Coordinates of C-alpha atoms in Angstrom, one line a residue:
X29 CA 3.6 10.5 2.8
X30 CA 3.1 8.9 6.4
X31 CA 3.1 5.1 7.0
X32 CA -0.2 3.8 8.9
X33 CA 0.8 0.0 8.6
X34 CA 4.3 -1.7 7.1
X35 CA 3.7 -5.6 7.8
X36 CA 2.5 -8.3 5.6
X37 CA 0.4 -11.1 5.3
X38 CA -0.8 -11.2 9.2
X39 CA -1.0 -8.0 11.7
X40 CA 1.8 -8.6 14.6
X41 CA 1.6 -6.5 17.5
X42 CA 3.4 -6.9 20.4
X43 CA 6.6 -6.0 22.5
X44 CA 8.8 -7.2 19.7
X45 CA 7.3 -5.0 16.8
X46 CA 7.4 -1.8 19.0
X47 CA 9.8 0.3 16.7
X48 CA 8.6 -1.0 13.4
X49 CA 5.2 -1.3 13.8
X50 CA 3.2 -4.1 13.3
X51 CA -0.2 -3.0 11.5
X52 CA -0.8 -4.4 7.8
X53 CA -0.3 -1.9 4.7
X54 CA -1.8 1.5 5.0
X55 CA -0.2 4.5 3.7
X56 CA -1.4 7.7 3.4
X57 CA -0.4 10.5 0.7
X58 CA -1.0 14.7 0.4
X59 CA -0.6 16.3 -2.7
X60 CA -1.7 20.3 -1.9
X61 CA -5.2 19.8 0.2
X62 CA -6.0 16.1 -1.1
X63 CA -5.6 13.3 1.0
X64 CA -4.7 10.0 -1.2
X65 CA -5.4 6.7 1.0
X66 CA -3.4 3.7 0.2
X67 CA -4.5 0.2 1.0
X68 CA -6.6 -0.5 3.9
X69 CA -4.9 -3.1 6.0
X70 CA -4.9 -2.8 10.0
X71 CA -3.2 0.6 9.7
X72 CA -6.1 1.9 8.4
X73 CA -8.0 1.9 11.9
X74 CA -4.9 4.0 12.9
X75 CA -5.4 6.4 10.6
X76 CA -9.1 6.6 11.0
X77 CA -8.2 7.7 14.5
X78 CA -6.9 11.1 13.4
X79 CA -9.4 11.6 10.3
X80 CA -12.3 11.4 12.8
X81 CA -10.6 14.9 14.4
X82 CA -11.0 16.4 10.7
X83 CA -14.4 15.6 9.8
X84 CA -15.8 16.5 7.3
X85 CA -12.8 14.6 5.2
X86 CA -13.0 14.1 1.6
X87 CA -10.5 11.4 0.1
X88 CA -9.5 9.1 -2.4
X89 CA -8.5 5.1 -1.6
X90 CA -6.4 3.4 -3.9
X91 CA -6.1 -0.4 -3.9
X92 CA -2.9 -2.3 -4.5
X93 CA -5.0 -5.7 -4.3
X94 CA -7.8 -7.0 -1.9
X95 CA -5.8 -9.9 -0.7
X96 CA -7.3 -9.9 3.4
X97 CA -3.7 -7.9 4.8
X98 CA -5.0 -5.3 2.5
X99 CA -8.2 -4.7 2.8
X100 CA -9.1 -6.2 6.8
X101 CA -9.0 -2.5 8.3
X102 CA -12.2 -1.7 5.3
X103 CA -15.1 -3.0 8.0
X104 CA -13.6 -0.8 10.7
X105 CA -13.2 2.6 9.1
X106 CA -15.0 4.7 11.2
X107 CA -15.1 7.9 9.2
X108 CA -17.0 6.1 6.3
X109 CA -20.2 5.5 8.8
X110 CA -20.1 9.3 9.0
X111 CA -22.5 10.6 6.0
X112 CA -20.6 14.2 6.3
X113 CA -17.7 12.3 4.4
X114 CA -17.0 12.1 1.1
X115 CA -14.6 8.6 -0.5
X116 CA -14.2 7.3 -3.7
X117 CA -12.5 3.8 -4.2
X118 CA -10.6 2.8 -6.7
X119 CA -9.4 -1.0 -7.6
X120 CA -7.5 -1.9 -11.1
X121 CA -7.2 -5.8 -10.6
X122 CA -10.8 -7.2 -10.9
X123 CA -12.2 -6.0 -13.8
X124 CA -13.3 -7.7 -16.2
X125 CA -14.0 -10.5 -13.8
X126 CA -15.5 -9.2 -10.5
X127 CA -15.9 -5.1 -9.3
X128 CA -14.8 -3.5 -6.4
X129 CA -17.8 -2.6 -4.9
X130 CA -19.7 -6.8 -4.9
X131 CA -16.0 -7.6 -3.1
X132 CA -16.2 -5.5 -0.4
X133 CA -20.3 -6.0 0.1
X134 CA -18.9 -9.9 0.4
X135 CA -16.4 -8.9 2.8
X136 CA -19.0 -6.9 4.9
X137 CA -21.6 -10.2 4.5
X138 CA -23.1 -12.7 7.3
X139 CA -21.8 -14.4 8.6
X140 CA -18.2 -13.4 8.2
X141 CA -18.9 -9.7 9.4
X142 CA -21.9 -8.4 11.7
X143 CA -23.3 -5.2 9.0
X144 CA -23.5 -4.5 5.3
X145 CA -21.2 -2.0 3.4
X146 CA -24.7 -0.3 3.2
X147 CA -24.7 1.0 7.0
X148 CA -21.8 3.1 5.4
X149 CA -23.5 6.2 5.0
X150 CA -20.9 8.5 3.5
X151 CA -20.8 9.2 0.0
X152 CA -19.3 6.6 -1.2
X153 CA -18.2 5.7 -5.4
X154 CA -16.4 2.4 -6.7
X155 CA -14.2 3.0 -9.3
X156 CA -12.6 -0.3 -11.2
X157 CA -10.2 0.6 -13.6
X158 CA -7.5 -1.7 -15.8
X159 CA -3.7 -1.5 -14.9
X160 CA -2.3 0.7 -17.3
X161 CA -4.5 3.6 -17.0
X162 CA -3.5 6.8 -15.8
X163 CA -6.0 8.5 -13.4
X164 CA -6.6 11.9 -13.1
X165 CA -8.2 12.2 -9.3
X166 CA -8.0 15.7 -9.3
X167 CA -6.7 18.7 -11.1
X168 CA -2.7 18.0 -10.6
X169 CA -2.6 14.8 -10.0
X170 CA -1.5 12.1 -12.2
X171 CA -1.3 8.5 -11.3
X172 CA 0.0 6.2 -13.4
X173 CA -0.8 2.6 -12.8
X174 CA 1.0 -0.7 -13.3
X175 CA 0.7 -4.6 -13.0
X176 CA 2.3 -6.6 -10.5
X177 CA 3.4 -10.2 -10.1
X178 CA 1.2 -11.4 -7.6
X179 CA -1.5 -14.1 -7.6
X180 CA -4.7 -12.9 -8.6
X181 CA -3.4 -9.9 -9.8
X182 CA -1.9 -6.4 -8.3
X183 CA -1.4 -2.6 -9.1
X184 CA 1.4 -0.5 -8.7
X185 CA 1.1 3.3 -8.5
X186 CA 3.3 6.2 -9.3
X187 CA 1.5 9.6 -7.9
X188 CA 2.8 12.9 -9.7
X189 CA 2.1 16.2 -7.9
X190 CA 3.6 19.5 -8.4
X191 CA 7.3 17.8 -10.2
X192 CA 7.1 14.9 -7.7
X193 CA 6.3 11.5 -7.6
X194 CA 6.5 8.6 -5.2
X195 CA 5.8 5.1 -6.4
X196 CA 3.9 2.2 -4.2
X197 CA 5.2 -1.1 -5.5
X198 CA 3.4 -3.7 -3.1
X199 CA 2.6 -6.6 -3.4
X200 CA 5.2 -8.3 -6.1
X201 CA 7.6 -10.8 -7.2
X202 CA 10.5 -9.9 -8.7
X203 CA 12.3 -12.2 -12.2
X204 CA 14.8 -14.5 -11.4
X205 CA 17.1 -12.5 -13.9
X206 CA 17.5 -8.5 -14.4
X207 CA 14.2 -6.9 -13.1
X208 CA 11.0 -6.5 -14.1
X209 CA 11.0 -4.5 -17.5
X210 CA 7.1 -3.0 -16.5
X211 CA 8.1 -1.7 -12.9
X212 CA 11.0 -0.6 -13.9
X213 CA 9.4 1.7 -16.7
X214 CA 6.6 3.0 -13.7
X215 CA 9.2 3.9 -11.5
X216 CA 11.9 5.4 -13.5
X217 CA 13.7 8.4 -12.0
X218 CA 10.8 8.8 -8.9
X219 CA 12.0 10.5 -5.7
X220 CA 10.0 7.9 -3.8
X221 CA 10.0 4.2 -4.6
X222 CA 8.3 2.0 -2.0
X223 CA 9.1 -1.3 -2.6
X224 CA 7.7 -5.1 -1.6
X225 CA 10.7 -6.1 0.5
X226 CA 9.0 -8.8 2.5
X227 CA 12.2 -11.8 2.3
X228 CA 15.6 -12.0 2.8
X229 CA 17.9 -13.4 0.2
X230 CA 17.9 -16.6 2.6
X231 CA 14.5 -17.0 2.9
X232 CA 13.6 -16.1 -0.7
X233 CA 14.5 -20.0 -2.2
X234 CA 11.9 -21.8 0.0
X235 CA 9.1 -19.1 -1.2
X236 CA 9.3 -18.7 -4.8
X237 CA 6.2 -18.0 -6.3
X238 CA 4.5 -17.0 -3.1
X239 CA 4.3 -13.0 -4.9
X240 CA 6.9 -11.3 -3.3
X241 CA 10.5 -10.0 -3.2
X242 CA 13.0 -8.9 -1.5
X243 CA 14.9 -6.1 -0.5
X244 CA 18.3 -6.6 -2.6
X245 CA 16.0 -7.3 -5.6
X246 CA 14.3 -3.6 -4.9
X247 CA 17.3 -2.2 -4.5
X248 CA 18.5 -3.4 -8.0
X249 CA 15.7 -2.0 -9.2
X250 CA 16.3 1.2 -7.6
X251 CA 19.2 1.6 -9.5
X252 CA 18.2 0.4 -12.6
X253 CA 15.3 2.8 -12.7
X254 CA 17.6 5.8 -10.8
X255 CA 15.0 6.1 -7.4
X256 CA 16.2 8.3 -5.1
X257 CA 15.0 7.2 -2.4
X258 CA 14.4 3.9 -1.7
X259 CA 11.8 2.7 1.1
X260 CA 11.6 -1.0 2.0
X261 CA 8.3 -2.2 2.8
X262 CA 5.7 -4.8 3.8
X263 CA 7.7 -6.2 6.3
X264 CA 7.5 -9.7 7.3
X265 CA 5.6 -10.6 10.6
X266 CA 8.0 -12.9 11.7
X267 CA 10.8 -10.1 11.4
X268 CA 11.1 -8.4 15.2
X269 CA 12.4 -5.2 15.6
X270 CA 15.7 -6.9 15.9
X271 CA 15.9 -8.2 12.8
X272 CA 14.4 -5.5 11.3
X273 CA 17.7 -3.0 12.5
X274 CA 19.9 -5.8 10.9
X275 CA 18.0 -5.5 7.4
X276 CA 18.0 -1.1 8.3
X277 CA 22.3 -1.8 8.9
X278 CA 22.7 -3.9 6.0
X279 CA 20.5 -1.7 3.4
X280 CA 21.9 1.4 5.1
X281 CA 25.5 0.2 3.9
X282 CA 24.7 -1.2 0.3
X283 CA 23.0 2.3 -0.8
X284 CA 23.1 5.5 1.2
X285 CA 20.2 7.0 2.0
X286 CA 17.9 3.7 1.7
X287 CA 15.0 3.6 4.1
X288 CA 12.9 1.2 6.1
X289 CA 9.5 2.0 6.4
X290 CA 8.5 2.5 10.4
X291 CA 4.8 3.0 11.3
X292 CA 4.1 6.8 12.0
X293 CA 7.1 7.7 9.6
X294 CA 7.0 10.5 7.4
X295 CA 9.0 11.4 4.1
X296 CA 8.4 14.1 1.9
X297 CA 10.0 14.1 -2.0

């Protein structure tokens, strides 16, 4: 797994975001010789960078949500103006309401963006699906699928490949008691949890309700569920990089072997 984007809400580059990054959620997973795309925030331009020196690519890109953080670095993905590449999309929080495909046409409409999703001349599929569901991408791969407490609706993922799995929990809010009985179930026992850790436990009270949590709240959950490794995630753009090693020293202490997610890092179960 290698981390293409880590903030939230707003992209924040600049001298102080150096060491954590500051491109919105992208993450990218392989499982054997298939490349699992997740979220398609500014990182995704990052990563586009290096698929364009592996053409022709064939991937999957899975959705959390389509809040704009999510979704901003869609217009801008090179490789999918390329018809010698092959993506299929996948989205489980519209149906029955809206699809995948009509969102990101609306996204790619005058006069918010210059071209239409059709000048996209790979070969491209929208897939909707209903939280819950377990996909089957490809032979060996198992994803299960989750929903999350966030307005308008998100998925979680757990990916199983070969005895391992890592779980992508992102964007979410966690109870004000216990933890969530649903995310807990998803993630039970996973060698990877990535986790929505966008607050502090300070800044948390003036943002309830706002669909995210924070990382003591993950890491309760961690143990509940019995992660291994826990990953903090989704950073928030007004963390530098100095606050950001506070949060790294403080997790560090409270459970071993707890990671925060950098952009360009790379962990494998």
């Amino acid at each position: 797994m290698k981390f293409w984007g880590v903030r939230g809400s707003i992209a924040c580059p600049g001298p102080s975001t150096v060491r954590y990054g500051g491109n919105t959620s992208c993450l990218e997973m392989r499982c054997g010789d298939r490349r699992l795309i997740f979220d398609a925030g500014t990182g995704l331009r990052v990563l586009d960078d290096e698929l364009r020196t592996r053409v022709p690519v064939d991937a999957d890109l899975f959705l959390t949500h389509t809040h704009f953080d999510h979704i901003c670095g869609f217009p801008f993905f090179s490789t999918a103006f390329d018809p010698r590449n092959t993506y299929r999309m996948w989205a489980g929080h519209l149906h029955p309401e809206r699809n995948l495909r009509d969102l990101l046409c609306a996204l790619m409409s005058d006069p918010v963006f210059p071209v239409p999703v059709e000048i996209m001349k790979a070969d491209m599929s929208f897939r909707d699906f209903v939280p819950g569901d377990v996909l089957e991408p490809h032979p060996g791969i198992r994803i299960r699928t989750a929903l999350l407490n966030h307005p308008q609706r998100a998925v979680g993922y757990r990916v199983e490949f070969d005895g391992r799995s890592i779980c992508y929990i992102t964007d979410t809010e966690h109870p004000a008691e216990g933890v969530d009985p649903r995310i807990a179930e998803l993630v039970a026992g996973a060698d990877i949890m990535v986790y929505d850790a966008m607050f502090t436990d300070e800044e948390y009270p003036s943002r309830v309700g706002w669909g995210h949590s924070t990382w003591s709240a993950g890491m309760r959950l961690a143990e509940a569920a019995g992660v291994k490794t826990y990953v903090v995630f989704h950073h928030d753009p007004a963390h530098d990089d100095d606050q950001m090693d506070r949060i790294a020293a403080e997790v560090a202490e409270r459970r071993p072997g707890t990671v925060v997610a950098r952009e360009g890092m790379v962990l494998e179960p």
